[in-house]
PDB file of N, CA, C and O in Angstrom:
ATOM      1  N   MET A   1      12.057  -5.496 -24.024  1.00 88.00           N
ATOM      2  CA  MET A   1      13.389  -5.026 -23.735  1.00 88.00           C
ATOM      3  C   MET A   1      13.277  -3.900 -22.712  1.00 88.00           C
ATOM      4  O   MET A   1      12.363  -3.095 -22.755  1.00 88.00           O
ATOM      5  N   ILE A   2      14.229  -3.853 -21.819  1.00 92.00           N
ATOM      6  CA  ILE A   2      14.286  -2.805 -20.804  1.00 92.00           C
ATOM      7  C   ILE A   2      15.387  -1.834 -21.208  1.00 92.00           C
ATOM      8  O   ILE A   2      16.511  -2.241 -21.499  1.00 92.00           O
ATOM      9  N   GLU A   3      15.041  -0.537 -21.251  1.00 93.00           N
ATOM     10  CA  GLU A   3      15.980   0.490 -21.691  1.00 93.00           C
ATOM     11  C   GLU A   3      16.087   1.596 -20.662  1.00 93.00           C
ATOM     12  O   GLU A   3      15.152   1.846 -19.904  1.00 93.00           O
ATOM     13  N   CYS A   4      17.209   2.292 -20.670  1.00 94.00           N
ATOM     14  CA  CYS A   4      17.391   3.504 -19.873  1.00 94.00           C
ATOM     15  C   CYS A   4      16.640   4.627 -20.581  1.00 94.00           C
ATOM     16  O   CYS A   4      16.815   4.835 -21.787  1.00 94.00           O
ATOM     17  N   THR A   5      15.800   5.352 -19.863  1.00 95.00           N
ATOM     18  CA  THR A   5      15.031   6.423 -20.501  1.00 95.00           C
ATOM     19  C   THR A   5      15.912   7.622 -20.831  1.00 95.00           C
ATOM     20  O   THR A   5      15.593   8.385 -21.744  1.00 95.00           O
ATOM     21  N   ASN A   6      17.025   7.798 -20.136  1.00 95.00           N
ATOM     22  CA  ASN A   6      17.926   8.921 -20.420  1.00 95.00           C
ATOM     23  C   ASN A   6      18.770   8.661 -21.663  1.00 95.00           C
ATOM     24  O   ASN A   6      18.937   9.539 -22.502  1.00 95.00           O
ATOM     25  N   CYS A   7      19.314   7.465 -21.777  1.00 93.00           N
ATOM     26  CA  CYS A   7      20.216   7.118 -22.877  1.00 93.00           C
ATOM     27  C   CYS A   7      19.485   6.487 -24.064  1.00 93.00           C
ATOM     28  O   CYS A   7      20.069   6.354 -25.136  1.00 93.00           O
ATOM     29  N   GLU A   8      18.246   6.070 -23.866  1.00 89.00           N
ATOM     30  CA  GLU A   8      17.425   5.419 -24.890  1.00 89.00           C
ATOM     31  C   GLU A   8      18.080   4.162 -25.443  1.00 89.00           C
ATOM     32  O   GLU A   8      18.006   3.867 -26.629  1.00 89.00           O
ATOM     33  N   THR A   9      18.748   3.417 -24.577  1.00 89.00           N
ATOM     34  CA  THR A   9      19.387   2.175 -24.979  1.00 89.00           C
ATOM     35  C   THR A   9      19.476   1.230 -23.785  1.00 89.00           C
ATOM     36  O   THR A   9      19.469   1.675 -22.643  1.00 89.00           O
ATOM     37  N   ALA A  10      19.561  -0.043 -24.073  1.00 90.00           N
ATOM     38  CA  ALA A  10      19.749  -1.044 -23.028  1.00 90.00           C
ATOM     39  C   ALA A  10      21.217  -1.424 -22.885  1.00 90.00           C
ATOM     40  O   ALA A  10      21.586  -2.165 -21.987  1.00 90.00           O
ATOM     41  N   GLN A  11      22.049  -0.878 -23.751  1.00 91.00           N
ATOM     42  CA  GLN A  11      23.450  -1.284 -23.843  1.00 91.00           C
ATOM     43  C   GLN A  11      24.214  -1.126 -22.533  1.00 91.00           C
ATOM     44  O   GLN A  11      25.079  -1.930 -22.216  1.00 91.00           O
ATOM     45  N   PHE A  12      23.909  -0.097 -21.738  1.00 94.00           N
ATOM     46  CA  PHE A  12      24.692   0.186 -20.540  1.00 94.00           C
ATOM     47  C   PHE A  12      23.979  -0.213 -19.250  1.00 94.00           C
ATOM     48  O   PHE A  12      24.463   0.073 -18.162  1.00 94.00           O
ATOM     49  N   LEU A  13      22.839  -0.886 -19.356  1.00 95.00           N
ATOM     50  CA  LEU A  13      22.112  -1.310 -18.164  1.00 95.00           C
ATOM     51  C   LEU A  13      22.737  -2.551 -17.552  1.00 95.00           C
ATOM     52  O   LEU A  13      23.090  -3.489 -18.255  1.00 95.00           O
ATOM     53  N   GLN A  14      22.845  -2.540 -16.240  1.00 96.00           N
ATOM     54  CA  GLN A  14      23.306  -3.707 -15.503  1.00 96.00           C
ATOM     55  C   GLN A  14      22.279  -4.031 -14.431  1.00 96.00           C
ATOM     56  O   GLN A  14      21.715  -3.133 -13.813  1.00 96.00           O
ATOM     57  N   ILE A  15      22.042  -5.321 -14.225  1.00 95.00           N
ATOM     58  CA  ILE A  15      21.187  -5.746 -13.127  1.00 95.00           C
ATOM     59  C   ILE A  15      22.057  -5.752 -11.874  1.00 95.00           C
ATOM     60  O   ILE A  15      23.049  -6.471 -11.818  1.00 95.00           O
ATOM     61  N   VAL A  16      21.685  -4.921 -10.901  1.00 96.00           N
ATOM     62  CA  VAL A  16      22.479  -4.856  -9.677  1.00 96.00           C
ATOM     63  C   VAL A  16      21.841  -5.655  -8.545  1.00 96.00           C
ATOM     64  O   VAL A  16      22.492  -5.936  -7.546  1.00 96.00           O
ATOM     65  N   ARG A  17      20.565  -6.012  -8.693  1.00 95.00           N
ATOM     66  CA  ARG A  17      19.906  -6.893  -7.726  1.00 95.00           C
ATOM     67  C   ARG A  17      18.787  -7.621  -8.442  1.00 95.00           C
ATOM     68  O   ARG A  17      18.026  -7.023  -9.189  1.00 95.00           O
ATOM     69  N   SER A  18      18.694  -8.907  -8.217  1.00 94.00           N
ATOM     70  CA  SER A  18      17.646  -9.708  -8.837  1.00 94.00           C
ATOM     71  C   SER A  18      17.109 -10.694  -7.810  1.00 94.00           C
ATOM     72  O   SER A  18      17.895 -11.375  -7.142  1.00 94.00           O
ATOM     73  N   ARG A  19      15.798 -10.744  -7.697  1.00 90.00           N
ATOM     74  CA  ARG A  19      15.167 -11.681  -6.770  1.00 90.00           C
ATOM     75  C   ARG A  19      14.051 -12.421  -7.489  1.00 90.00           C
ATOM     76  O   ARG A  19      13.267 -11.822  -8.207  1.00 90.00           O
ATOM     77  N   VAL A  20      14.017 -13.716  -7.270  1.00 86.00           N
ATOM     78  CA  VAL A  20      12.965 -14.562  -7.823  1.00 86.00           C
ATOM     79  C   VAL A  20      12.309 -15.266  -6.647  1.00 86.00           C
ATOM     80  O   VAL A  20      12.991 -15.889  -5.839  1.00 86.00           O
ATOM     81  N   TYR A  21      11.003 -15.149  -6.554  1.00 81.00           N
ATOM     82  CA  TYR A  21      10.268 -15.745  -5.452  1.00 81.00           C
ATOM     83  C   TYR A  21       9.540 -16.988  -5.939  1.00 81.00           C
ATOM     84  O   TYR A  21       8.906 -16.964  -6.990  1.00 81.00           O
ATOM     85  N   PHE A  22       9.649 -18.074  -5.166  1.00 77.00           N
ATOM     86  CA  PHE A  22       9.058 -19.349  -5.542  1.00 77.00           C
ATOM     87  C   PHE A  22       7.973 -19.749  -4.564  1.00 77.00           C
ATOM     88  O   PHE A  22       8.003 -19.365  -3.401  1.00 77.00           O
ATOM     89  N   GLU A  23       7.045 -20.525  -5.067  1.00 74.00           N
ATOM     90  CA  GLU A  23       6.025 -21.141  -4.231  1.00 74.00           C
ATOM     91  C   GLU A  23       6.114 -22.637  -4.454  1.00 74.00           C
ATOM     92  O   GLU A  23       6.173 -23.094  -5.595  1.00 74.00           O
ATOM     93  N   ASP A  24       6.121 -23.413  -3.416  1.00 73.00           N
ATOM     94  CA  ASP A  24       6.228 -24.865  -3.489  1.00 73.00           C
ATOM     95  C   ASP A  24       7.523 -25.311  -4.165  1.00 73.00           C
ATOM     96  O   ASP A  24       7.601 -26.410  -4.703  1.00 73.00           O
ATOM     97  N   GLY A  25       8.517 -24.455  -4.190  1.00 71.00           N
ATOM     98  CA  GLY A  25       9.808 -24.821  -4.751  1.00 71.00           C
ATOM     99  C   GLY A  25       9.842 -24.916  -6.258  1.00 71.00           C
ATOM    100  O   GLY A  25      10.874 -25.219  -6.832  1.00 71.00           O
ATOM    101  N   GLU A  26       8.742 -24.666  -6.955  1.00 68.00           N
ATOM    102  CA  GLU A  26       8.734 -24.826  -8.405  1.00 68.00           C
ATOM    103  C   GLU A  26       8.148 -23.631  -9.158  1.00 68.00           C
ATOM    104  O   GLU A  26       8.695 -23.193 -10.140  1.00 68.00           O
ATOM    105  N   VAL A  27       7.041 -23.113  -8.714  1.00 63.00           N
ATOM    106  CA  VAL A  27       6.320 -22.099  -9.464  1.00 63.00           C
ATOM    107  C   VAL A  27       6.861 -20.709  -9.142  1.00 63.00           C
ATOM    108  O   VAL A  27       6.995 -20.347  -7.981  1.00 63.00           O
ATOM    109  N   ILE A  28       7.193 -19.928 -10.162  1.00 70.00           N
ATOM    110  CA  ILE A  28       7.683 -18.573  -9.948  1.00 70.00           C
ATOM    111  C   ILE A  28       6.496 -17.665  -9.640  1.00 70.00           C
ATOM    112  O   ILE A  28       5.541 -17.591 -10.400  1.00 70.00           O
ATOM    113  N   ASN A  29       6.562 -17.022  -8.487  1.00 76.00           N
ATOM    114  CA  ASN A  29       5.518 -16.090  -8.095  1.00 76.00           C
ATOM    115  C   ASN A  29       5.827 -14.665  -8.531  1.00 76.00           C
ATOM    116  O   ASN A  29       4.944 -13.940  -8.949  1.00 76.00           O
ATOM    117  N   GLU A  30       7.084 -14.249  -8.406  1.00 86.00           N
ATOM    118  CA  GLU A  30       7.420 -12.860  -8.670  1.00 86.00           C
ATOM    119  C   GLU A  30       8.892 -12.731  -9.014  1.00 86.00           C
ATOM    120  O   GLU A  30       9.732 -13.450  -8.479  1.00 86.00           O
ATOM    121  N   ILE A  31       9.183 -11.806  -9.905  1.00 90.00           N
ATOM    122  CA  ILE A  31      10.560 -11.458 -10.253  1.00 90.00           C
ATOM    123  C   ILE A  31      10.731  -9.977  -9.966  1.00 90.00           C
ATOM    124  O   ILE A  31       9.897  -9.165 -10.354  1.00 90.00           O
ATOM    125  N   SER A  32      11.808  -9.624  -9.302  1.00 94.00           N
ATOM    126  CA  SER A  32      12.102  -8.235  -8.982  1.00 94.00           C
ATOM    127  C   SER A  32      13.558  -7.966  -9.333  1.00 94.00           C
ATOM    128  O   SER A  32      14.444  -8.700  -8.896  1.00 94.00           O
ATOM    129  N   GLU A  33      13.803  -6.924 -10.149  1.00 95.00           N
ATOM    130  CA  GLU A  33      15.166  -6.603 -10.570  1.00 95.00           C
ATOM    131  C   GLU A  33      15.408  -5.107 -10.420  1.00 95.00           C
ATOM    132  O   GLU A  33      14.523  -4.300 -10.680  1.00 95.00           O
ATOM    133  N   ARG A  34      16.617  -4.753 -10.012  1.00 97.00           N
ATOM    134  CA  ARG A  34      17.023  -3.358  -9.920  1.00 97.00           C
ATOM    135  C   ARG A  34      18.122  -3.144 -10.951  1.00 97.00           C
ATOM    136  O   ARG A  34      19.091  -3.910 -11.014  1.00 97.00           O
ATOM    137  N   TYR A  35      17.956  -2.111 -11.770  1.00 97.00           N
ATOM    138  CA  TYR A  35      18.887  -1.817 -12.849  1.00 97.00           C
ATOM    139  C   TYR A  35      19.642  -0.522 -12.576  1.00 97.00           C
ATOM    140  O   TYR A  35      19.109   0.391 -11.950  1.00 97.00           O
ATOM    141  N   GLU A  36      20.863  -0.456 -13.090  1.00 97.00           N
ATOM    142  CA  GLU A  36      21.655   0.762 -13.040  1.00 97.00           C
ATOM    143  C   GLU A  36      22.310   0.962 -14.398  1.00 97.00           C
ATOM    144  O   GLU A  36      22.873   0.023 -14.967  1.00 97.00           O
ATOM    145  N   CYS A  37      22.230   2.183 -14.916  1.00 97.00           N
ATOM    146  CA  CYS A  37      22.880   2.514 -16.182  1.00 97.00           C
ATOM    147  C   CYS A  37      24.307   2.947 -15.877  1.00 97.00           C
ATOM    148  O   CYS A  37      24.528   3.885 -15.109  1.00 97.00           O
ATOM    149  N   THR A  38      25.273   2.266 -16.463  1.00 96.00           N
ATOM    150  CA  THR A  38      26.669   2.582 -16.196  1.00 96.00           C
ATOM    151  C   THR A  38      27.143   3.813 -16.967  1.00 96.00           C
ATOM    152  O   THR A  38      28.213   4.339 -16.679  1.00 96.00           O
ATOM    153  N   LEU A  39      26.340   4.318 -17.889  1.00 96.00           N
ATOM    154  CA  LEU A  39      26.705   5.506 -18.642  1.00 96.00           C
ATOM    155  C   LEU A  39      26.266   6.786 -17.930  1.00 96.00           C
ATOM    156  O   LEU A  39      27.047   7.718 -17.771  1.00 96.00           O
ATOM    157  N   CYS A  40      25.014   6.817 -17.443  1.00 96.00           N
ATOM    158  CA  CYS A  40      24.494   8.051 -16.841  1.00 96.00           C
ATOM    159  C   CYS A  40      24.121   7.894 -15.359  1.00 96.00           C
ATOM    160  O   CYS A  40      23.605   8.829 -14.755  1.00 96.00           O
ATOM    161  N   ASN A  41      24.353   6.713 -14.780  1.00 95.00           N
ATOM    162  CA  ASN A  41      24.067   6.416 -13.369  1.00 95.00           C
ATOM    163  C   ASN A  41      22.582   6.440 -13.017  1.00 95.00           C
ATOM    164  O   ASN A  41      22.223   6.546 -11.847  1.00 95.00           O
ATOM    165  N   ALA A  42      21.703   6.343 -13.991  1.00 97.00           N
ATOM    166  CA  ALA A  42      20.264   6.259 -13.726  1.00 97.00           C
ATOM    167  C   ALA A  42      19.949   4.895 -13.117  1.00 97.00           C
ATOM    168  O   ALA A  42      20.668   3.921 -13.342  1.00 97.00           O
ATOM    169  N   THR A  43      18.877   4.835 -12.327  1.00 97.00           N
ATOM    170  CA  THR A  43      18.476   3.579 -11.713  1.00 97.00           C
ATOM    171  C   THR A  43      16.984   3.366 -11.904  1.00 97.00           C
ATOM    172  O   THR A  43      16.229   4.313 -12.124  1.00 97.00           O
ATOM    173  N   GLY A  44      16.573   2.124 -11.808  1.00 97.00           N
ATOM    174  CA  GLY A  44      15.157   1.800 -11.911  1.00 97.00           C
ATOM    175  C   GLY A  44      14.900   0.375 -11.478  1.00 97.00           C
ATOM    176  O   GLY A  44      15.829  -0.427 -11.350  1.00 97.00           O
ATOM    177  N   THR A  45      13.636   0.072 -11.225  1.00 97.00           N
ATOM    178  CA  THR A  45      13.257  -1.273 -10.820  1.00 97.00           C
ATOM    179  C   THR A  45      12.189  -1.820 -11.756  1.00 97.00           C
ATOM    180  O   THR A  45      11.368  -1.077 -12.294  1.00 97.00           O
ATOM    181  N   TYR A  46      12.229  -3.134 -11.932  1.00 96.00           N
ATOM    182  CA  TYR A  46      11.270  -3.861 -12.755  1.00 96.00           C
ATOM    183  C   TYR A  46      10.763  -5.018 -11.910  1.00 96.00           C
ATOM    184  O   TYR A  46      11.558  -5.740 -11.296  1.00 96.00           O
ATOM    185  N   ALA A  47       9.452  -5.180 -11.844  1.00 94.00           N
ATOM    186  CA  ALA A  47       8.880  -6.299 -11.097  1.00 94.00           C
ATOM    187  C   ALA A  47       7.736  -6.901 -11.904  1.00 94.00           C
ATOM    188  O   ALA A  47       6.952  -6.185 -12.532  1.00 94.00           O
ATOM    189  N   ARG A  48       7.665  -8.246 -11.897  1.00 91.00           N
ATOM    190  CA  ARG A  48       6.567  -8.952 -12.564  1.00 91.00           C
ATOM    191  C   ARG A  48       6.003  -9.950 -11.570  1.00 91.00           C
ATOM    192  O   ARG A  48       6.726 -10.741 -10.981  1.00 91.00           O
ATOM    193  N   SER A  49       4.686  -9.900 -11.396  1.00 86.00           N
ATOM    194  CA  SER A  49       4.036 -10.800 -10.453  1.00 86.00           C
ATOM    195  C   SER A  49       3.568 -12.064 -11.166  1.00 86.00           C
ATOM    196  O   SER A  49       3.665 -12.172 -12.390  1.00 86.00           O
ATOM    197  N   ASP A  50       3.039 -13.008 -10.398  1.00 80.00           N
ATOM    198  CA  ASP A  50       2.562 -14.259 -10.989  1.00 80.00           C
ATOM    199  C   ASP A  50       1.337 -14.049 -11.861  1.00 80.00           C
ATOM    200  O   ASP A  50       0.985 -14.902 -12.667  1.00 80.00           O
ATOM    201  N   ASP A  51       0.680 -12.893 -11.748  1.00 82.00           N
ATOM    202  CA  ASP A  51      -0.454 -12.552 -12.617  1.00 82.00           C
ATOM    203  C   ASP A  51       0.002 -11.832 -13.878  1.00 82.00           C
ATOM    204  O   ASP A  51      -0.814 -11.304 -14.623  1.00 82.00           O
ATOM    205  N   ASN A  52       1.335 -11.770 -14.105  1.00 83.00           N
ATOM    206  CA  ASN A  52       1.963 -11.064 -15.219  1.00 83.00           C
ATOM    207  C   ASN A  52       1.728  -9.567 -15.180  1.00 83.00           C
ATOM    208  O   ASN A  52       1.804  -8.899 -16.212  1.00 83.00           O
ATOM    209  N   ASP A  53       1.448  -9.020 -13.992  1.00 90.00           N
ATOM    210  CA  ASP A  53       1.385  -7.571 -13.820  1.00 90.00           C
ATOM    211  C   ASP A  53       2.818  -7.054 -13.753  1.00 90.00           C
ATOM    212  O   ASP A  53       3.629  -7.544 -12.983  1.00 90.00           O
ATOM    213  N   VAL A  54       3.121  -6.048 -14.576  1.00 91.00           N
ATOM    214  CA  VAL A  54       4.467  -5.497 -14.630  1.00 91.00           C
ATOM    215  C   VAL A  54       4.456  -4.116 -13.992  1.00 91.00           C
ATOM    216  O   VAL A  54       3.593  -3.290 -14.294  1.00 91.00           O
ATOM    217  N   GLU A  55       5.428  -3.870 -13.122  1.00 94.00           N
ATOM    218  CA  GLU A  55       5.582  -2.566 -12.477  1.00 94.00           C
ATOM    219  C   GLU A  55       6.994  -2.076 -12.752  1.00 94.00           C
ATOM    220  O   GLU A  55       7.967  -2.779 -12.487  1.00 94.00           O
ATOM    221  N   VAL A  56       7.098  -0.856 -13.300  1.00 96.00           N
ATOM    222  CA  VAL A  56       8.385  -0.264 -13.629  1.00 96.00           C
ATOM    223  C   VAL A  56       8.485   1.081 -12.929  1.00 96.00           C
ATOM    224  O   VAL A  56       7.565   1.890 -13.008  1.00 96.00           O
ATOM    225  N   ASN A  57       9.599   1.316 -12.239  1.00 96.00           N
ATOM    226  CA  ASN A  57       9.837   2.578 -11.543  1.00 96.00           C
ATOM    227  C   ASN A  57      11.215   3.099 -11.879  1.00 96.00           C
ATOM    228  O   ASN A  57      12.123   2.330 -12.178  1.00 96.00           O
ATOM    229  N   GLY A  58      11.374   4.409 -11.810  1.00 97.00           N
ATOM    230  CA  GLY A  58      12.683   5.017 -12.016  1.00 97.00           C
ATOM    231  C   GLY A  58      12.935   5.381 -13.463  1.00 97.00           C
ATOM    232  O   GLY A  58      12.007   5.672 -14.221  1.00 97.00           O
ATOM    233  N   ASP A  59      14.200   5.341 -13.841  1.00 96.00           N
ATOM    234  CA  ASP A  59      14.646   5.804 -15.156  1.00 96.00           C
ATOM    235  C   ASP A  59      14.790   4.682 -16.173  1.00 96.00           C
ATOM    236  O   ASP A  59      15.680   4.707 -17.022  1.00 96.00           O
ATOM    237  N   ILE A  60      13.921   3.680 -16.086  1.00 96.00           N
ATOM    238  CA  ILE A  60      13.914   2.615 -17.088  1.00 96.00           C
ATOM    239  C   ILE A  60      12.513   2.496 -17.673  1.00 96.00           C
ATOM    240  O   ILE A  60      11.539   2.956 -17.081  1.00 96.00           O
ATOM    241  N   THR A  61      12.446   1.907 -18.835  1.00 94.00           N
ATOM    242  CA  THR A  61      11.169   1.677 -19.490  1.00 94.00           C
ATOM    243  C   THR A  61      11.195   0.310 -20.156  1.00 94.00           C
ATOM    244  O   THR A  61      12.258  -0.178 -20.536  1.00 94.00           O
ATOM    245  N   VAL A  62      10.031  -0.293 -20.293  1.00 92.00           N
ATOM    246  CA  VAL A  62       9.911  -1.580 -20.977  1.00 92.00           C
ATOM    247  C   VAL A  62       9.312  -1.306 -22.343  1.00 92.00           C
ATOM    248  O   VAL A  62       8.292  -0.619 -22.463  1.00 92.00           O
ATOM    249  N   THR A  63       9.938  -1.820 -23.378  1.00 87.00           N
ATOM    250  CA  THR A  63       9.474  -1.584 -24.735  1.00 87.00           C
ATOM    251  C   THR A  63       9.491  -2.892 -25.527  1.00 87.00           C
ATOM    252  O   THR A  63      10.252  -3.803 -25.213  1.00 87.00           O
ATOM    253  N   THR A  64       8.643  -2.947 -26.529  1.00 82.00           N
ATOM    254  CA  THR A  64       8.632  -4.099 -27.429  1.00 82.00           C
ATOM    255  C   THR A  64       9.338  -3.747 -28.745  1.00 82.00           C
ATOM    256  O   THR A  64       9.470  -4.592 -29.617  1.00 82.00           O
ATOM    257  N   GLU A  65       9.779  -2.499 -28.853  1.00 77.00           N
ATOM    258  CA  GLU A  65      10.470  -2.050 -30.068  1.00 77.00           C
ATOM    259  C   GLU A  65      11.914  -2.537 -30.084  1.00 77.00           C
ATOM    260  O   GLU A  65      12.500  -2.811 -29.046  1.00 77.00           O
ATOM    261  N   ARG A  66      12.454  -2.599 -31.280  1.00 72.00           N
ATOM    262  CA  ARG A  66      13.868  -2.942 -31.414  1.00 72.00           C
ATOM    263  C   ARG A  66      14.682  -1.746 -30.944  1.00 72.00           C
ATOM    264  O   ARG A  66      14.258  -0.606 -31.051  1.00 72.00           O
ATOM    265  N   PRO A  67      15.895  -1.964 -30.418  1.00 63.00           N
ATOM    266  CA  PRO A  67      16.694  -0.853 -29.911  1.00 63.00           C
ATOM    267  C   PRO A  67      17.143   0.097 -31.012  1.00 63.00           C
ATOM    268  O   PRO A  67      17.438  -0.323 -32.132  1.00 63.00           O
ATOM    269  N   LYS A  68      17.180   1.413 -30.674  1.00 66.00           N
ATOM    270  CA  LYS A  68      17.700   2.414 -31.617  1.00 66.00           C
ATOM    271  C   LYS A  68      19.207   2.246 -31.801  1.00 66.00           C
ATOM    272  O   LYS A  68      19.728   2.352 -32.885  1.00 66.00           O
ATOM    273  N   TYR A  69      19.879   2.048 -30.666  1.00 62.00           N
ATOM    274  CA  TYR A  69      21.346   1.946 -30.675  1.00 62.00           C
ATOM    275  C   TYR A  69      21.719   0.571 -30.123  1.00 62.00           C
ATOM    276  O   TYR A  69      21.193   0.139 -29.131  1.00 62.00           O
ATOM    277  N   ALA A  70      22.645  -0.064 -30.784  1.00 58.00           N
ATOM    278  CA  ALA A  70      23.063  -1.389 -30.313  1.00 58.00           C
ATOM    279  C   ALA A  70      24.494  -1.378 -29.856  1.00 58.00           C
ATOM    280  O   ALA A  70      25.261  -0.546 -30.118  1.00 58.00           O
TER     281      ALA A  70
END
């Protein structure tokens, strides 16, 4: 789950840009998303490569925990 680090919730996150890159028209090489929190205006980016390397920048975090606030 991707959460806003300021609000500690995913409830107010919106994807404002999403890009998916393909190779040979079928295989996903990379996913890139830009998030914005509509509550505190924080922003961040999430990217995953075809090697499953994850890169997170800005005021978002990736967690495997269940959300505190729903």
